[in-house]
Coordinates of C-alpha atoms in Angstrom, one line a residue:
X1 CA 6.7 16.4 -29.5
X2 CA 5.3 15.9 -26.0
X3 CA 6.1 18.6 -23.4
X4 CA 5.2 16.1 -20.6
X5 CA 8.1 15.4 -18.1
X6 CA 7.6 11.6 -18.0
X7 CA 8.7 9.0 -15.5
X8 CA 11.3 7.8 -18.0
X9 CA 12.6 10.2 -20.6
X10 CA 13.7 7.6 -23.1
X11 CA 10.4 5.7 -23.3
X12 CA 7.5 6.4 -25.6
X13 CA 4.2 5.4 -24.2
X14 CA 0.9 4.7 -25.9
X15 CA -2.0 7.0 -25.3
X16 CA -4.8 5.7 -23.1
X17 CA -8.1 6.6 -24.9
X18 CA -10.7 4.8 -22.9
X19 CA -11.4 2.1 -20.4
X20 CA -14.1 -0.5 -20.1
X21 CA -14.4 -2.7 -17.0
X22 CA -11.0 -4.1 -16.1
X23 CA -9.5 -3.2 -19.5
X24 CA -7.7 -0.1 -20.8
X25 CA -7.4 0.8 -24.5
X26 CA -4.8 2.8 -26.4
X27 CA -5.0 4.9 -29.5
X28 CA -4.5 1.9 -31.8
X29 CA -7.5 0.1 -30.2
X30 CA -5.3 -2.4 -28.4
X31 CA -6.7 -3.6 -25.1
X32 CA -4.8 -4.3 -21.8
X33 CA -6.1 -6.2 -18.9
X34 CA -5.3 -4.0 -15.9
X35 CA -3.8 -6.8 -13.8
X36 CA -2.2 -4.5 -11.2
X37 CA -4.9 -1.8 -11.1
X38 CA -2.2 0.6 -12.2
X39 CA -0.5 0.5 -8.8
X40 CA -3.2 -1.3 -6.8
X41 CA -5.5 1.7 -7.5
X42 CA -8.3 0.8 -10.0
X43 CA -10.3 -1.6 -7.8
X44 CA -13.6 -0.8 -9.6
X45 CA -12.1 -0.9 -13.1
X46 CA -12.4 2.0 -15.5
X47 CA -16.1 2.6 -16.3
X48 CA -18.0 2.6 -13.0
X49 CA -21.2 4.6 -13.7
X50 CA -22.1 5.3 -10.1
X51 CA -18.7 6.9 -9.4
X52 CA -18.7 8.9 -12.6
X53 CA -22.2 10.2 -11.9
X54 CA -21.2 11.2 -8.4
X55 CA -18.3 13.2 -9.8
X56 CA -20.4 14.9 -12.4
X57 CA -23.1 15.8 -9.9
X58 CA -20.5 17.3 -7.4
X59 CA -18.9 19.4 -10.1
X60 CA -22.3 20.8 -11.0
X61 CA -22.8 21.7 -7.3
X62 CA -19.4 22.9 -6.0
X63 CA -16.2 21.5 -7.4
X64 CA -13.8 23.0 -4.8
X65 CA -14.0 24.8 -1.4
X66 CA -10.8 25.4 0.6
X67 CA -11.0 23.8 4.1
X68 CA -9.6 27.0 5.6
X69 CA -13.0 28.5 5.1
X70 CA -15.6 25.8 4.4
X71 CA -16.3 22.2 4.7
X72 CA -18.5 20.2 2.3
X73 CA -21.2 17.6 2.4
X74 CA -19.3 14.9 0.6
X75 CA -16.2 15.3 2.8
X76 CA -18.4 15.1 6.0
X77 CA -20.2 12.1 4.7
X78 CA -17.1 10.3 3.6
X79 CA -15.4 10.8 7.0
X80 CA -18.5 9.5 8.8
X81 CA -18.7 6.4 6.5
X82 CA -15.0 5.7 6.9
X83 CA -15.2 5.8 10.7
X84 CA -18.3 3.6 10.5
X85 CA -16.4 0.9 8.8
X86 CA -13.0 1.4 10.4
X87 CA -11.7 -0.7 13.2
X88 CA -13.0 0.4 16.6
X89 CA -10.9 3.2 18.0
X90 CA -10.2 5.1 14.7
X91 CA -12.4 8.1 15.1
X92 CA -11.3 11.0 13.0
X93 CA -10.5 11.4 9.3
X94 CA -8.1 13.8 7.7
X95 CA -8.6 13.9 3.9
X96 CA -5.6 14.5 1.6
X97 CA -4.8 13.9 -2.1
X98 CA -2.8 10.7 -2.0
X99 CA -0.8 8.1 -0.1
X100 CA 2.4 10.1 0.4
X101 CA 0.4 13.0 1.8
X102 CA -1.4 10.7 4.1
X103 CA 1.8 9.3 5.4
X104 CA 3.4 12.7 5.8
X105 CA 0.3 13.8 7.7
X106 CA 0.6 10.7 10.0
X107 CA 4.2 11.4 10.8
X108 CA 3.5 15.1 11.6
X109 CA 0.5 14.3 13.7
X110 CA 2.5 11.8 15.7
X111 CA 5.1 14.4 16.4
X112 CA 2.6 17.1 17.4
X113 CA 0.8 14.6 19.6
X114 CA 4.0 14.0 21.5
X115 CA 4.6 17.7 21.9
X116 CA 1.1 18.4 23.1
X117 CA 1.6 15.6 25.7
X118 CA 4.8 17.4 26.8
X119 CA 7.0 14.6 25.5
X120 CA 9.3 16.6 23.1
X121 CA 12.0 13.9 23.4
X122 CA 9.9 11.5 21.4
X123 CA 11.4 11.9 17.9
X124 CA 12.6 8.5 16.6
X125 CA 10.6 6.7 14.0
X126 CA 11.1 3.0 13.5
X127 CA 10.1 1.2 10.3
X128 CA 11.1 -2.0 8.4
X129 CA 13.5 -2.8 5.7
X130 CA 12.0 -3.4 2.3
X131 CA 9.0 -1.2 3.0
X132 CA 7.6 1.7 1.0
X133 CA 5.7 4.6 2.5
X134 CA 5.7 7.3 -0.2
X135 CA 7.9 9.5 -2.2
X136 CA 7.8 12.8 -0.3
X137 CA 10.9 13.3 1.8
X138 CA 9.4 12.4 5.2
X139 CA 7.7 9.3 3.9
X140 CA 10.7 8.3 1.8
X141 CA 13.0 8.6 4.9
X142 CA 10.6 6.4 6.8
X143 CA 10.4 3.7 4.1
X144 CA 12.9 1.0 3.6
X145 CA 13.0 1.0 -0.2
X146 CA 16.8 1.5 -0.7
X147 CA 16.7 2.1 -4.4
X148 CA 14.2 5.0 -4.0
X149 CA 16.0 6.4 -0.9
X150 CA 19.6 6.3 -2.1
X151 CA 19.8 9.4 -4.4
X152 CA 18.1 11.6 -1.7
X153 CA 19.8 10.1 1.4
X154 CA 21.6 13.4 2.4
X155 CA 18.3 15.2 2.5
X156 CA 16.3 12.6 4.5
X157 CA 15.5 12.8 8.2
X158 CA 16.9 10.0 10.4
X159 CA 14.8 6.9 10.6
X160 CA 15.6 3.4 12.0
X161 CA 14.8 0.1 10.3
X162 CA 14.3 -3.4 11.6
X163 CA 13.7 -6.7 9.8
X164 CA 10.4 -7.2 7.9
X165 CA 8.2 -10.2 8.6
X166 CA 9.2 -12.0 5.4
X167 CA 8.8 -15.7 6.1
X168 CA 10.0 -17.0 2.7
X169 CA 13.4 -15.4 3.3
X170 CA 13.7 -15.0 7.0
X171 CA 12.1 -18.1 8.7
X172 CA 14.7 -20.6 9.9
X173 CA 14.5 -24.3 9.0
X174 CA 12.5 -26.1 11.7
X175 CA 11.2 -22.8 13.1
X176 CA 7.4 -22.5 13.3
X177 CA 5.7 -19.5 11.6
X178 CA 4.5 -18.2 14.9
X179 CA 8.0 -18.4 16.5
X180 CA 9.5 -16.7 13.5
X181 CA 6.9 -13.8 13.8
X182 CA 7.7 -13.4 17.5
X183 CA 11.4 -13.4 16.8
X184 CA 11.3 -10.6 14.3
X185 CA 8.7 -8.6 16.3
X186 CA 11.3 -8.8 19.2
X187 CA 13.6 -6.6 17.0
X188 CA 11.1 -3.8 17.6
X189 CA 11.4 -4.0 21.4
X190 CA 15.2 -4.3 21.1
X191 CA 15.4 -1.2 18.9
X192 CA 13.1 0.8 21.2
X193 CA 15.3 -0.1 24.2
X194 CA 18.4 0.8 22.2
X195 CA 17.1 4.2 21.4
X196 CA 15.6 4.8 24.8
X197 CA 11.9 4.0 25.4
X198 CA 10.9 7.6 26.0
X199 CA 12.6 8.8 22.8
X200 CA 10.6 6.7 20.3
X201 CA 7.7 8.3 18.6
X202 CA 6.2 5.7 16.3
X203 CA 6.5 2.4 14.5
X204 CA 5.4 2.3 10.9
X205 CA 4.5 -0.8 8.9
X206 CA 2.4 -2.0 6.0
X207 CA 0.1 -4.8 7.1
X208 CA 0.8 -6.6 3.8
X209 CA 4.0 -5.3 2.2
X210 CA 3.3 -4.0 -1.3
X211 CA 5.5 -2.8 -4.1
X212 CA 8.9 -3.2 -2.6
X213 CA 8.6 -6.9 -1.6
X214 CA 5.6 -8.2 -3.5
X215 CA 2.5 -8.8 -1.4
X216 CA 4.3 -10.2 1.7
X217 CA 1.7 -11.0 4.4
X218 CA 2.6 -11.3 8.1
X219 CA 2.6 -14.6 9.9
X220 CA -0.1 -15.1 12.6
X221 CA 0.7 -13.3 15.9
X222 CA 3.3 -10.9 14.5
X223 CA 1.2 -7.8 14.6
X224 CA -0.4 -8.7 17.9
X225 CA 3.0 -8.8 19.4
X226 CA 3.9 -5.5 17.7
X227 CA 0.8 -3.9 19.1
X228 CA 1.7 -5.1 22.6
X229 CA 5.2 -3.7 22.4
X230 CA 4.0 -0.3 21.2
X231 CA 1.5 -0.2 24.1
X232 CA 4.1 -1.1 26.6
X233 CA 6.5 1.7 25.6
X234 CA 4.0 4.4 24.6
X235 CA 4.9 4.2 20.9
X236 CA 2.3 5.0 18.3
X237 CA 1.5 2.3 15.8
X238 CA 1.1 3.8 12.3
X239 CA -0.2 1.4 9.7
X240 CA 0.3 2.2 6.0
X241 CA -2.6 0.7 4.2
X242 CA -2.2 3.0 1.1
X243 CA -1.7 0.0 -1.2
X244 CA -3.1 -3.0 0.8
X245 CA -6.2 -1.3 2.2
X246 CA -9.7 -0.5 1.0
X247 CA -10.7 -4.1 0.4
X248 CA -7.6 -5.1 -1.5
X249 CA -6.7 -8.0 0.9
X250 CA -10.3 -9.1 1.4
X251 CA -11.3 -6.8 4.3
X252 CA -11.9 -3.1 4.0
X253 CA -9.0 -2.4 6.3
X254 CA -6.1 -4.9 6.0
X255 CA -5.3 -4.8 9.7
X256 CA -8.7 -6.4 10.5
X257 CA -7.3 -9.8 9.5
X258 CA -4.6 -9.4 12.2
X259 CA -7.1 -8.3 14.9
X260 CA -5.3 -5.1 15.8
X261 CA -6.1 -1.5 15.7
X262 CA -3.5 1.1 14.9
X263 CA -3.3 4.6 16.5
X264 CA -3.0 6.1 13.0
X265 CA -3.8 4.6 9.6
X266 CA -3.1 5.9 6.1
X267 CA -5.3 5.0 3.2
X268 CA -5.4 6.1 -0.5
X269 CA -5.3 4.3 -3.9
X270 CA -8.4 2.2 -3.7
X271 CA -10.2 4.9 -1.8
X272 CA -10.6 6.8 -5.0
X273 CA -10.2 3.8 -7.3
X274 CA -8.4 6.1 -9.7
X275 CA -11.4 8.3 -10.5
X276 CA -10.1 11.2 -8.4
X277 CA -6.8 11.7 -6.4
X278 CA -7.6 11.2 -2.8
X279 CA -6.2 9.7 0.4
X280 CA -6.9 9.9 4.1
X281 CA -5.3 9.6 7.5
X282 CA -7.4 8.2 10.3
X283 CA -6.5 8.6 13.9
X284 CA -7.8 7.6 17.4
X285 CA -10.0 9.7 19.5
X286 CA -7.2 10.0 22.0
X287 CA -4.9 11.6 19.5
X288 CA -7.6 13.9 18.2
X289 CA -8.8 15.0 21.7
X290 CA -5.2 15.7 22.8
X291 CA -4.9 18.2 19.9
X292 CA -8.4 19.6 20.4
X293 CA -7.9 20.1 24.1
X294 CA -4.4 21.4 23.7
X295 CA -3.4 23.9 21.0
X296 CA -6.6 23.1 19.1
X297 CA -4.7 23.4 15.8
X298 CA -3.0 20.7 13.7
X299 CA 0.0 22.5 12.3
X300 CA -0.3 21.0 8.9
X301 CA -2.3 21.3 5.7
X302 CA -2.6 21.0 1.9
X303 CA -4.5 23.1 -0.6
X304 CA -6.7 20.2 -1.7
X305 CA -7.5 18.8 1.8
X306 CA -11.1 17.5 1.7
X307 CA -11.6 18.4 -1.9
X308 CA -15.4 18.1 -2.5
X309 CA -15.2 16.4 -5.9
X310 CA -12.6 13.9 -4.8
X311 CA -14.6 13.2 -1.6
X312 CA -17.7 12.7 -3.7
X313 CA -15.9 10.2 -5.8
X314 CA -14.5 8.4 -2.8
X315 CA -17.9 8.3 -1.1
X316 CA -19.3 6.6 -4.2
X317 CA -16.3 4.2 -4.3
X318 CA -16.8 3.3 -0.6
X319 CA -20.5 2.8 -1.1
X320 CA -19.8 0.4 -4.0
X321 CA -17.3 -1.5 -1.9
X322 CA -19.6 -1.9 1.1
X323 CA -23.3 -1.4 0.5
X324 CA -23.2 -2.7 -3.1
X325 CA -21.1 -5.7 -2.1
X326 CA -18.2 -5.3 -4.5
X327 CA -15.6 -5.7 -1.7
X328 CA -17.2 -9.0 -0.8
X329 CA -16.0 -10.4 -4.1
X330 CA -12.3 -10.0 -3.2
X331 CA -11.7 -12.9 -0.9
X332 CA -13.3 -15.6 -3.1
X333 CA -12.0 -14.2 -6.3
X334 CA -8.5 -13.8 -4.8
X335 CA -8.6 -17.5 -3.6
X336 CA -9.5 -18.6 -7.1
X337 CA -6.7 -16.5 -8.7
X338 CA -4.1 -17.7 -6.2
X339 CA -5.1 -21.3 -6.7
X340 CA -4.8 -20.9 -10.5
X341 CA -1.4 -19.2 -10.1
X342 CA -0.3 -22.1 -7.9
X343 CA -1.5 -24.6 -10.5
X344 CA 0.2 -22.9 -13.3
X345 CA 3.4 -21.7 -11.6
X346 CA 3.7 -23.6 -8.4
X347 CA 6.2 -26.0 -9.8
X348 CA 7.8 -23.5 -12.2
X349 CA 11.6 -23.8 -11.8
X350 CA 11.9 -20.0 -11.4
X351 CA 8.9 -19.2 -9.2
X352 CA 10.0 -19.6 -5.6
X353 CA 7.0 -18.2 -3.8
X354 CA 3.4 -17.3 -4.5
X355 CA 1.9 -15.2 -1.7
X356 CA -0.5 -12.5 -0.7
X357 CA -4.0 -12.0 0.5
X358 CA -7.2 -11.3 -1.5
X359 CA -6.6 -9.7 -4.8
X360 CA -3.1 -8.6 -3.7
X361 CA -0.7 -11.4 -4.8
X362 CA 3.0 -11.7 -5.6
X363 CA 5.2 -14.2 -7.3
X364 CA 8.9 -14.2 -6.3
X365 CA 11.3 -15.2 -9.0
X366 CA 14.4 -17.2 -8.4
X367 CA 17.2 -18.7 -10.4
X368 CA 17.1 -21.8 -8.3
X369 CA 14.0 -23.0 -6.3
X370 CA 16.0 -25.2 -3.9
X371 CA 18.5 -22.6 -2.8
X372 CA 16.3 -19.6 -3.4
X373 CA 19.2 -18.0 -5.2
X374 CA 18.1 -14.9 -7.1
X375 CA 18.9 -13.9 -10.7
X376 CA 21.7 -11.5 -11.4
X377 CA 20.3 -8.0 -11.0
X378 CA 22.2 -7.0 -14.2
X379 CA 19.6 -9.0 -16.2
X380 CA 17.0 -6.4 -15.5
X381 CA 14.5 -9.2 -15.2
X382 CA 11.6 -7.1 -13.7
X383 CA 11.8 -4.5 -16.5
X384 CA 11.8 -7.3 -19.2
X385 CA 8.8 -9.0 -17.7
X386 CA 6.9 -5.7 -17.4
X387 CA 7.5 -5.0 -21.1
X388 CA 6.7 -8.5 -22.3
X389 CA 3.5 -8.6 -20.3
X390 CA 2.4 -5.2 -21.6
X391 CA 3.2 -6.4 -25.1
X392 CA 1.0 -9.4 -24.5
X393 CA -1.8 -7.2 -23.2
X394 CA -1.4 -7.5 -19.4
X395 CA -0.5 -4.7 -17.1
X396 CA 1.3 -6.1 -14.1
X397 CA 3.8 -4.7 -11.5
X398 CA 7.2 -6.4 -11.6
X399 CA 9.9 -5.0 -9.3
X400 CA 13.6 -5.7 -8.7
X401 CA 15.4 -5.5 -5.4
X402 CA 12.9 -7.7 -3.5
X403 CA 15.3 -9.0 -1.0
X404 CA 17.6 -6.1 -0.1
X405 CA 16.9 -3.3 -2.6
X406 CA 19.4 -4.8 -5.1
X407 CA 18.8 -8.5 -5.4
X408 CA 15.7 -10.4 -6.1
X409 CA 12.6 -9.8 -8.3
X410 CA 8.9 -10.3 -8.1
X411 CA 5.7 -9.7 -10.0
X412 CA 2.8 -8.0 -8.1
X413 CA -0.8 -8.6 -9.2
X414 CA -3.6 -6.4 -7.9
X415 CA -6.5 -6.6 -10.5
X416 CA -9.8 -4.9 -10.2
X417 CA -12.4 -6.3 -7.8
X418 CA -14.9 -6.5 -10.7
X419 CA -12.8 -9.1 -12.6
X420 CA -14.7 -12.3 -13.6
X421 CA -13.6 -16.0 -13.6
X422 CA -12.6 -16.0 -17.3
X423 CA -10.1 -13.2 -16.5
X424 CA -8.1 -15.6 -14.3
X425 CA -7.0 -17.8 -17.2
X426 CA -6.3 -14.6 -19.2
X427 CA -3.9 -13.4 -16.4
X428 CA -2.2 -16.8 -16.1
X429 CA -1.8 -17.1 -19.9
X430 CA -0.4 -13.7 -20.5
X431 CA 1.9 -13.8 -17.5
X432 CA 3.2 -17.2 -18.7
X433 CA 3.9 -15.6 -22.1
X434 CA 5.8 -12.8 -20.4
X435 CA 7.9 -15.2 -18.2
X436 CA 8.8 -17.4 -21.2
X437 CA 9.9 -14.3 -23.1
X438 CA 11.9 -12.8 -20.3
X439 CA 13.5 -15.6 -18.2
X440 CA 17.0 -16.8 -19.1
X441 CA 16.9 -20.1 -21.0

């Protein structure tokens, strides 16, 4: 009898015994293609020798040193390498243990920055509906995932939410993609003015929306307008690249494709590729120098900040993605996978949209393609697809509530960057099997 407190108390899970490339194996020897990288984590698969060797070497040297007393070589090297590859302007790195910690750190840094600039009235955070920014209370309050928020609503800080950039659902007939993007970006300026320009602290967004909406990319020009609005009103732009960053969309930082630079950026998941728990918050030199020249102390911290072993793993991962060229595989392999998904499911009566960037792709499921009507949530479609795909040997990431937290469903795919062309057909075949077994007849 297990003493683990699991995610779901009424489910019995197989035991993972080993991994090889993009596959995981359970205690019976059954293999599963990791088509979602867990939760867009395992970008290098499950048996990368360079990353494993780096972890072993660091454990032999020094496994842990608390950053209240010491720094470490791998942490310093990782920070330097991240700044080297980050968009110009991101200059400092704060290492944490995961995505929720990275987002909490970003929110607290934004608030302290305002205080040190003698702007204590800046307190409002604006985010978007159907976003997800983490499961700790501050990050959960900021996110727009209603299903995750609802039980804890009385405990959450106030946050404000505007429309996402979700062209499949929000673009009007006859409206250009660009005009649609400008229209929904205008909601940000309207909300800032409604709250009082001097009272707004930050706007938070995922460059490509992940789990909650299923790999929804922005339209061209949307984030450029958002950046302009933030600059106009002195609002910090915080980009959450926890899921879509670290090469997942085809560039190391997802925001590169929108030609913008945030004031603060959160990364995790692919940074450690699952080999160690790690995340990071990057901020501009302006923010760092304001703290440095003010109190000199960021009033925040976690026990495992800058963990040497985790940093050594992430440094090896980042080296694999950049210097070893693994990240360069994402755009062409993603294009092939998206093309294959379109060939297989583009005319499927219950697949309304196939979207995403790089190896971060989503399929939105509908009861009727013409009207975009969703299936009845009572069907529990996402859970059925997840179980059927798993039974067929495919790990994928279906979710319900795509549209408003209650209605809609999608399947998210985020396979390892090391996947090969034959794996494309495997993904399509096993996903087709899952859909056939789960969709109403």
